[in-house]
GROMACS .gro file of C-alpha atoms in nm:
model
  371
    1MET     CA    1   2.156  12.750 -10.362
    2LYS     CA    2   2.446  12.829 -10.129
    3GLU     CA    3   2.227  12.930  -9.836
    4SER     CA    4   2.025  12.608  -9.854
    5ILE     CA    5   2.344  12.404  -9.871
    6LEU     CA    6   2.460  12.561  -9.548
    7MET     CA    7   2.123  12.513  -9.379
    8THR     CA    8   2.101  12.142  -9.464
    9SER     CA    9   2.463  12.050  -9.406
   10GLY     CA   10   2.409  11.913  -9.055
   11LEU     CA   11   2.714  12.101  -8.930
   12PRO     CA   12   2.715  12.287  -8.598
   13GLU     CA   13   2.596  12.646  -8.626
   14GLU     CA   14   2.940  12.778  -8.524
   15GLU     CA   15   3.107  12.600  -8.815
   16MET     CA   16   2.842  12.714  -9.061
   17LEU     CA   17   2.911  13.073  -8.960
   18LEU     CA   18   3.283  13.023  -9.006
   19LEU     CA   19   3.229  12.888  -9.355
   20LYS     CA   20   3.059  13.208  -9.468
   21ARG     CA   21   3.263  13.508  -9.566
   22ARG     CA   22   3.249  13.763  -9.289
   23GLY     CA   23   3.276  14.073  -9.507
   24TRP     CA   24   3.439  14.373  -9.348
   25GLY     CA   25   3.402  14.220  -9.004
   26GLU     CA   26   3.726  14.035  -9.082
   27ALA     CA   27   3.939  14.348  -9.083
   28ASP     CA   28   4.131  14.390  -8.760
   29THR     CA   29   4.247  14.747  -8.817
   30ALA     CA   30   4.085  15.071  -8.919
   31ILE     CA   31   4.201  15.201  -9.254
   32PHE     CA   32   4.219  15.560  -9.368
   33THR     CA   33   4.260  15.569  -9.742
   34PRO     CA   34   4.188  15.902  -9.911
   35ALA     CA   35   3.855  15.961 -10.077
   36ARG     CA   36   4.040  16.179 -10.326
   37THR     CA   37   4.397  16.184 -10.444
   38ARG     CA   38   4.626  16.417 -10.252
   39THR     CA   39   4.889  16.451 -10.521
   40GLY     CA   40   4.713  16.488 -10.852
   41ALA     CA   41   4.387  16.528 -11.039
   42SER     CA   42   4.232  16.362 -11.339
   43VAL     CA   43   4.234  16.582 -11.647
   44ALA     CA   44   3.907  16.413 -11.742
   45GLY     CA   45   3.748  16.498 -11.409
   46LYS     CA   46   3.404  16.350 -11.364
   47ALA     CA   47   3.269  16.098 -11.609
   48GLY     CA   48   3.255  16.244 -11.958
   49ALA     CA   49   3.405  16.583 -11.873
   50ALA     CA   50   3.672  16.724 -12.105
   51THR     CA   51   3.674  16.413 -12.322
   52LYS     CA   52   3.548  16.580 -12.641
   53GLU     CA   53   3.854  16.801 -12.653
   54ARG     CA   54   4.077  16.498 -12.708
   55ASN     CA   55   3.902  16.397 -13.029
   56LYS     CA   56   3.857  16.026 -12.991
   57GLY     CA   57   4.193  15.958 -12.826
   58VAL     CA   58   4.312  15.601 -12.775
   59ILE     CA   59   4.301  15.448 -12.426
   60PRO     CA   60   4.499  15.122 -12.402
   61ILE     CA   61   4.377  14.883 -12.130
   62PHE     CA   62   4.552  14.558 -12.044
   63PHE     CA   63   4.427  14.246 -11.872
   64ALA     CA   64   4.610  13.921 -11.792
   65THR     CA   65   4.423  13.596 -11.756
   66ASP     CA   66   4.398  13.222 -11.796
   67ASP     CA   67   4.093  13.005 -11.861
   68ASN     CA   68   3.985  13.020 -11.498
   69TYR     CA   69   3.930  13.395 -11.510
   70LEU     CA   70   3.796  13.444 -11.862
   71PRO     CA   71   3.430  13.421 -11.746
   72PHE     CA   72   3.496  13.698 -11.493
   73LEU     CA   73   3.683  13.905 -11.751
   74ALA     CA   74   3.355  13.907 -11.945
   75VAL     CA   75   3.183  14.065 -11.643
   76THR     CA   76   3.456  14.328 -11.620
   77LEU     CA   77   3.431  14.409 -11.992
   78GLU     CA   78   3.052  14.427 -11.973
   79SER     CA   79   3.069  14.684 -11.694
   80LEU     CA   80   3.359  14.875 -11.850
   81ARG     CA   81   3.189  14.912 -12.188
   82GLU     CA   82   2.859  15.020 -12.037
   83ASN     CA   83   2.997  15.287 -11.805
   84SER     CA   84   3.280  15.444 -12.004
   85SER     CA   85   3.264  15.759 -12.215
   86LYS     CA   86   3.200  15.694 -12.584
   87GLU     CA   87   3.436  15.976 -12.682
   88TYR     CA   88   3.740  15.746 -12.683
   89LEU     CA   89   3.874  15.447 -12.868
   90TYR     CA   90   3.939  15.174 -12.610
   91LYS     CA   91   4.197  14.919 -12.718
   92ILE     CA   92   4.167  14.616 -12.492
   93TYR     CA   93   4.459  14.372 -12.480
   94VAL     CA   94   4.418  14.035 -12.306
   95LEU     CA   95   4.760  13.894 -12.218
   96HIS     CA   96   4.775  13.516 -12.182
   97SER     CA   97   4.991  13.205 -12.227
   98GLY     CA   98   4.722  12.985 -12.379
   99VAL     CA   99   4.343  13.001 -12.347
  100ASN     CA  100   4.034  12.800 -12.439
  101PRO     CA  101   3.944  12.894 -12.802
  102GLU     CA  102   3.571  12.881 -12.725
  103TYR     CA  103   3.612  13.122 -12.434
  104GLU     CA  104   3.839  13.344 -12.643
  105GLU     CA  105   3.576  13.363 -12.916
  106LYS     CA  106   3.313  13.476 -12.666
  107ILE     CA  107   3.538  13.748 -12.526
  108LEU     CA  108   3.624  13.870 -12.876
  109ARG     CA  109   3.253  13.929 -12.937
  110TYR     CA  110   3.285  14.233 -12.711
  111SER     CA  111   3.469  14.408 -12.992
  112GLU     CA  112   3.273  14.686 -13.155
  113GLU     CA  113   3.338  15.032 -13.291
  114GLY     CA  114   3.531  15.226 -13.029
  115PHE     CA  115   3.592  14.914 -12.817
  116GLU     CA  116   3.850  14.679 -12.969
  117VAL     CA  117   3.944  14.353 -12.796
  118SER     CA  118   4.244  14.138 -12.889
  119PHE     CA  119   4.438  13.850 -12.732
  120VAL     CA  120   4.818  13.859 -12.702
  121ASP     CA  121   5.020  13.545 -12.622
  122VAL     CA  122   5.313  13.631 -12.393
  123THR     CA  123   5.440  13.277 -12.341
  124GLU     CA  124   5.785  13.350 -12.482
  125ARG     CA  125   5.826  13.658 -12.263
  126LEU     CA  126   5.724  13.466 -11.953
  127GLU     CA  127   5.971  13.188 -12.023
  128THR     CA  128   6.258  13.435 -11.995
  129ILE     CA  129   6.196  13.473 -11.619
  130SER     CA  130   5.999  13.156 -11.537
  131SER     CA  131   6.298  12.992 -11.371
  132LEU     CA  132   6.320  13.287 -11.133
  133LEU     CA  133   5.956  13.292 -11.034
  134HIS     CA  134   5.847  13.150 -10.700
  135MET     CA  135   5.470  13.153 -10.662
  136ARG     CA  136   5.221  13.034 -10.404
  137ASP     CA  137   4.894  12.854 -10.476
  138TYR     CA  138   4.679  13.166 -10.500
  139TYR     CA  139   4.905  13.321 -10.765
  140THR     CA  140   4.954  13.223 -11.125
  141CYS     CA  141   5.207  13.338 -11.380
  142THR     CA  142   4.947  13.581 -11.512
  143THR     CA  143   5.013  13.815 -11.219
  144TYR     CA  144   5.356  13.889 -11.370
  145PHE     CA  145   5.234  13.967 -11.723
  146ARG     CA  146   5.193  14.338 -11.649
  147ILE     CA  147   5.571  14.364 -11.614
  148PHE     CA  148   5.607  14.306 -11.991
  149ILE     CA  149   5.364  14.572 -12.114
  150ALA     CA  150   5.613  14.858 -12.155
  151GLY     CA  151   5.852  14.652 -12.366
  152MET     CA  152   5.589  14.480 -12.578
  153PHE     CA  153   5.389  14.792 -12.662
  154PRO     CA  154   5.634  15.074 -12.741
  155GLN     CA  155   5.358  15.267 -12.920
  156TYR     CA  156   5.206  15.367 -12.585
  157ASP     CA  157   5.351  15.607 -12.330
  158LYS     CA  158   5.078  15.537 -12.075
  159ALA     CA  159   4.836  15.251 -12.016
  160LEU     CA  160   4.591  15.104 -11.768
  161TYR     CA  161   4.626  14.757 -11.623
  162LEU     CA  162   4.318  14.597 -11.464
  163ASP     CA  163   4.263  14.263 -11.294
  164CYS     CA  164   3.977  14.043 -11.414
  165ASP     CA  165   3.802  14.009 -11.077
  166LEU     CA  166   3.639  14.351 -11.070
  167VAL     CA  167   3.350  14.559 -11.199
  168VAL     CA  168   3.393  14.907 -11.344
  169LEU     CA  169   3.118  15.139 -11.225
  170GLY     CA  170   3.277  15.470 -11.326
  171ASP     CA  171   3.407  15.620 -11.649
  172ILE     CA  172   3.745  15.457 -11.707
  173SER     CA  173   3.861  15.754 -11.916
  174ALA     CA  174   3.867  15.959 -11.596
  175LEU     CA  175   4.111  15.712 -11.444
  176TYR     CA  176   4.328  15.719 -11.756
  177GLY     CA  177   4.314  16.098 -11.745
  178TYR     CA  178   4.524  16.131 -11.430
  179ASP     CA  179   4.851  16.313 -11.495
  180LEU     CA  180   5.133  16.091 -11.373
  181GLY     CA  181   5.399  16.359 -11.407
  182ASP     CA  182   5.732  16.193 -11.326
  183ASN     CA  183   5.565  15.916 -11.127
  184LEU     CA  184   5.612  15.562 -11.251
  185ILE     CA  185   5.270  15.441 -11.152
  186GLY     CA  186   4.932  15.549 -11.021
  187GLY     CA  187   4.752  15.324 -10.775
  188ALA     CA  188   4.513  15.324 -10.481
  189PRO     CA  189   4.626  15.221 -10.131
  190CYS     CA  190   4.577  14.846 -10.089
  191GLU     CA  191   4.283  14.790  -9.858
  192GLY     CA  192   4.363  14.420  -9.833
  193VAL     CA  193   4.699  14.508  -9.676
  194ASN     CA  194   4.579  14.801  -9.468
  195SER     CA  195   4.295  14.605  -9.310
  196PHE     CA  196   4.522  14.362  -9.124
  197GLU     CA  197   4.806  14.438  -8.885
  198VAL     CA  198   5.002  14.129  -8.990
  199TYR     CA  199   5.030  14.258  -9.348
  200LYS     CA  200   5.101  14.614  -9.241
  201GLN     CA  201   5.392  14.491  -9.031
  202TYR     CA  202   5.511  14.276  -9.323
  203VAL     CA  203   5.516  14.577  -9.556
  204ARG     CA  204   5.707  14.783  -9.299
  205GLU     CA  205   5.961  14.518  -9.201
  206VAL     CA  206   6.012  14.320  -9.524
  207ASP     CA  207   5.950  14.577  -9.799
  208GLY     CA  208   6.067  14.874  -9.594
  209LEU     CA  209   5.762  15.074  -9.703
  210ASN     CA  210   5.484  15.276  -9.546
  211PRO     CA  211   5.172  15.050  -9.556
  212ASP     CA  212   4.951  15.355  -9.613
  213MET     CA  213   5.131  15.410  -9.945
  214PHE     CA  214   5.140  15.044 -10.051
  215PHE     CA  215   4.926  15.023 -10.367
  216ASN     CA  216   4.729  14.729 -10.499
  217ALA     CA  217   4.857  14.634 -10.844
  218GLY     CA  218   4.519  14.511 -10.970
  219VAL     CA  219   4.422  14.862 -11.085
  220ILE     CA  220   4.719  15.070 -11.196
  221LEU     CA  221   4.799  15.352 -11.435
  222MET     CA  222   5.143  15.285 -11.580
  223ASN     CA  223   5.401  15.533 -11.710
  224LEU     CA  224   5.528  15.308 -11.989
  225LYS     CA  225   5.758  15.573 -12.132
  226SER     CA  226   5.948  15.604 -11.805
  227PHE     CA  227   5.946  15.227 -11.759
  228ARG     CA  228   6.135  15.194 -12.087
  229GLU     CA  229   6.366  15.492 -12.044
  230GLU     CA  230   6.469  15.387 -11.693
  231GLY     CA  231   6.514  15.017 -11.765
  232PHE     CA  232   6.237  14.904 -11.533
  233TYR     CA  233   6.230  14.547 -11.660
  234GLU     CA  234   6.603  14.507 -11.607
  235LYS     CA  235   6.568  14.640 -11.252
  236PHE     CA  236   6.284  14.398 -11.189
  237ALA     CA  237   6.482  14.100 -11.320
  238ASP     CA  238   6.782  14.200 -11.110
  239LEU     CA  239   6.571  14.231 -10.794
  240LEU     CA  240   6.401  13.901 -10.872
  241ARG     CA  241   6.742  13.732 -10.876
  242LYS     CA  242   6.842  13.892 -10.547
  243TYR     CA  243   6.530  13.826 -10.341
  244LYS     CA  244   6.214  13.617 -10.365
  245PHE     CA  245   5.909  13.791 -10.221
  246THR     CA  246   5.670  13.509 -10.133
  247VAL     CA  247   5.374  13.684  -9.969
  248ILE     CA  248   5.243  13.956 -10.201
  249GLN     CA  249   5.486  13.863 -10.475
  250ASP     CA  250   5.476  14.079 -10.792
  251GLU     CA  251   5.296  14.348 -10.592
  252ASP     CA  252   5.593  14.356 -10.354
  253TYR     CA  253   5.830  14.402 -10.647
  254LEU     CA  254   5.625  14.680 -10.804
  255ASN     CA  255   5.589  14.870 -10.476
  256VAL     CA  256   5.957  14.841 -10.391
  257LEU     CA  257   6.074  14.944 -10.738
  258CYS     CA  258   5.825  15.231 -10.775
  259GLN     CA  259   5.852  15.370 -10.420
  260ASP     CA  260   5.845  15.750 -10.385
  261ARG     CA  261   5.712  15.774 -10.742
  262VAL     CA  262   5.353  15.664 -10.697
  263LEU     CA  263   5.051  15.884 -10.767
  264GLN     CA  264   4.813  15.787 -10.488
  265LEU     CA  265   4.464  15.747 -10.632
  266PRO     CA  266   4.128  15.758 -10.453
  267ARG     CA  267   4.013  15.431 -10.301
  268ALA     CA  268   3.696  15.459 -10.512
  269TRP     CA  269   3.904  15.342 -10.809
  270ASN     CA  270   4.002  15.017 -10.634
  271LYS     CA  271   3.748  14.943 -10.361
  272PHE     CA  272   3.782  14.609 -10.186
  273PRO     CA  273   3.478  14.451 -10.015
  274VAL     CA  274   3.668  14.435  -9.688
  275SER     CA  275   3.686  14.768  -9.502
  276LYS     CA  276   3.428  14.912  -9.270
  277ASP     CA  277   3.379  15.238  -9.460
  278LYS     CA  278   3.136  15.120  -9.726
  279LEU     CA  279   3.097  15.358 -10.021
  280ASP     CA  280   2.763  15.441 -10.181
  281ARG     CA  281   2.699  15.349 -10.544
  282GLU     CA  282   2.746  15.705 -10.670
  283ASP     CA  283   3.089  15.721 -10.504
  284LEU     CA  284   3.220  15.391 -10.641
  285ARG     CA  285   3.432  15.368 -10.954
  286ILE     CA  286   3.578  15.015 -10.940
  287VAL     CA  287   3.492  14.731 -10.702
  288HIS     CA  288   3.774  14.476 -10.679
  289TYR     CA  289   3.681  14.131 -10.549
  290GLY     CA  290   4.037  14.041 -10.455
  291MET     CA  291   4.178  13.731 -10.284
  292THR     CA  292   3.890  13.519 -10.144
  293TRP     CA  293   3.627  13.795 -10.142
  294LYS     CA  294   3.450  13.643 -10.443
  295PRO     CA  295   3.075  13.689 -10.496
  296TRP     CA  296   3.083  13.386 -10.727
  297HIS     CA  297   3.186  13.179 -10.423
  298TYR     CA  298   3.004  13.337 -10.128
  299ALA     CA  299   2.656  13.478 -10.076
  300ASP     CA  300   2.747  13.756  -9.833
  301ILE     CA  301   3.016  13.957 -10.014
  302PRO     CA  302   2.972  14.336  -9.988
  303TYR     CA  303   2.901  14.501 -10.325
  304GLN     CA  304   2.805  14.162 -10.471
  305GLU     CA  305   2.495  14.313 -10.634
  306TYR     CA  306   2.710  14.500 -10.886
  307PHE     CA  307   2.890  14.184 -10.990
  308TRP     CA  308   2.569  13.991 -11.050
  309GLU     CA  309   2.411  14.286 -11.230
  310TYR     CA  310   2.672  14.257 -11.504
  311ALA     CA  311   2.729  13.882 -11.485
  312GLU     CA  312   2.367  13.826 -11.588
  313LYS     CA  313   2.433  14.019 -11.911
  314THR     CA  314   2.720  13.794 -12.024
  315GLU     CA  315   2.728  13.468 -12.219
  316PHE     CA  316   2.918  13.322 -11.924
  317TYR     CA  317   2.635  13.368 -11.675
  318PRO     CA  318   2.538  12.996 -11.666
  319VAL     CA  319   2.904  12.906 -11.608
  320ILE     CA  320   2.944  13.164 -11.333
  321ARG     CA  321   2.619  13.065 -11.166
  322GLY     CA  322   2.733  12.703 -11.175
  323ILE     CA  323   3.060  12.796 -11.007
  324PHE     CA  324   2.866  12.969 -10.730
  325GLU     CA  325   2.621  12.687 -10.672
  326ASN     CA  326   2.891  12.419 -10.675
  327PHE     CA  327   3.140  12.594 -10.449
  328SER     CA  328   3.153  12.335 -10.174
  329MET     CA  329   3.217  12.348  -9.803
  330GLU     CA  330   3.552  12.187  -9.873
  331ASN     CA  331   3.630  12.478 -10.104
  332MET     CA  332   3.531  12.717  -9.826
  333ARG     CA  333   3.758  12.539  -9.580
  334ARG     CA  334   4.038  12.561  -9.834
  335ASP     CA  335   3.989  12.939  -9.858
  336MET     CA  336   4.005  12.968  -9.481
  337SER     CA  337   4.321  12.760  -9.475
  338CYS     CA  338   4.472  12.972  -9.750
  339GLU     CA  339   4.405  13.292  -9.556
  340SER     CA  340   4.552  13.146  -9.236
  341SER     CA  341   4.858  13.016  -9.420
  342LEU     CA  342   4.918  13.349  -9.588
  343GLN     CA  343   4.907  13.534  -9.257
  344ALA     CA  344   5.141  13.275  -9.105
  345LEU     CA  345   5.379  13.320  -9.396
  346ALA     CA  346   5.369  13.698  -9.354
  347ARG     CA  347   5.465  13.659  -8.987
  348SER     CA  348   5.742  13.417  -9.075
  349GLU     CA  349   5.885  13.644  -9.344
  350THR     CA  350   5.869  13.941  -9.109
  351GLU     CA  351   6.077  13.754  -8.852
  352ARG     CA  352   6.347  13.644  -9.097
  353PRO     CA  353   6.690  13.788  -9.008
  354ASP     CA  354   6.767  13.804  -9.382
  355ARG     CA  355   6.442  13.972  -9.486
  356TYR     CA  356   6.473  14.204  -9.783
  357PHE     CA  357   6.487  14.546  -9.617
  358LYS     CA  358   6.710  14.420  -9.337
  359VAL     CA  359   6.972  14.304  -9.589
  360TYR     CA  360   6.943  14.555  -9.873
  361GLY     CA  361   6.793  14.865  -9.715
  362LYS     CA  362   6.653  15.131  -9.945
  363ARG     CA  363   6.788  15.083 -10.297
  364TYR     CA  364   6.512  15.246 -10.502
  365GLY     CA  365   6.317  15.571 -10.494
  366LYS     CA  366   6.460  15.885 -10.339
  367ILE     CA  367   6.772  15.744 -10.180
  368ASP     CA  368   6.895  16.080 -10.056
  369SER     CA  369   6.586  16.119  -9.838
  370ALA     CA  370   6.636  15.785  -9.666
  371GLU     CA  371   6.764  15.789  -9.313
   0.00000   0.00000   0.00000
């Protein structure tokens, strides 16, 4: 077990402490994300409310993954299926550019009446912008798949996109039920950004945005109809040619392009295990184990009990448990190095004289309101 590995490593106590995740003690700023949205309300309200009136409506939900995250997608699907209202038809689309057939078969076994799972290969779409992409080690091409959803699925006017490193503890139909109005996207303030001054300054100076309004793109409600009507993909491709965001990458692009048209959702729908204001189980809707806050790597991650609760119910549990038990001290050091490098990159990008906002100013959103 991980704890015994640390105890018998022979390393100094100080280094052993460093090699453990430090939970919300790592945050260097206080964050104040809203418990409830200030600009809208879910038409579904609390779990199960008002759903019968919609007569088995379809809720499209998209994921993007590769082989590395398929075991964790199973955990997400397990929790989503168990906690969501049965009054809807959930159509689950897994976007990919090639996956292990054995893993795919196991994921497809989640399909049942009212909960349909299918895999969609987006390799050709990705190739159209692959030469423009510039990604760091902790990103893969899958993070850009969500950009293609509006064009590939014209039958939907609205959809949910979810990352694979999360557990769904609330009724997902309530999240889908938020009225976007003329907003392009609905998302919760990014606690990973708002917990560290270096990233807050990056968002202000490089993106030209208010960090308190910067949303995490791992849980988003997308206005696909407006994306198509307003040529969102073309705007994205044009911005990608003009400037390469290298720190938060596709999340930078989405926040810049959607600015002033974001429905700010409660943090309960995208809760990171990083901030000091821990939520109780009854207040949580989605726990997102983003970046290096992975319970399948570390034994002291806040909210880890919910991950293991659902992991044990999946066919991938032996695989996931093996990943946890074999996550070495070298892997831990690599995580620490990754975090340090990312913060250093954020500082460097913030100091660039040709940083995005310095050169281009405000080009999207409500231009007339800009100073």
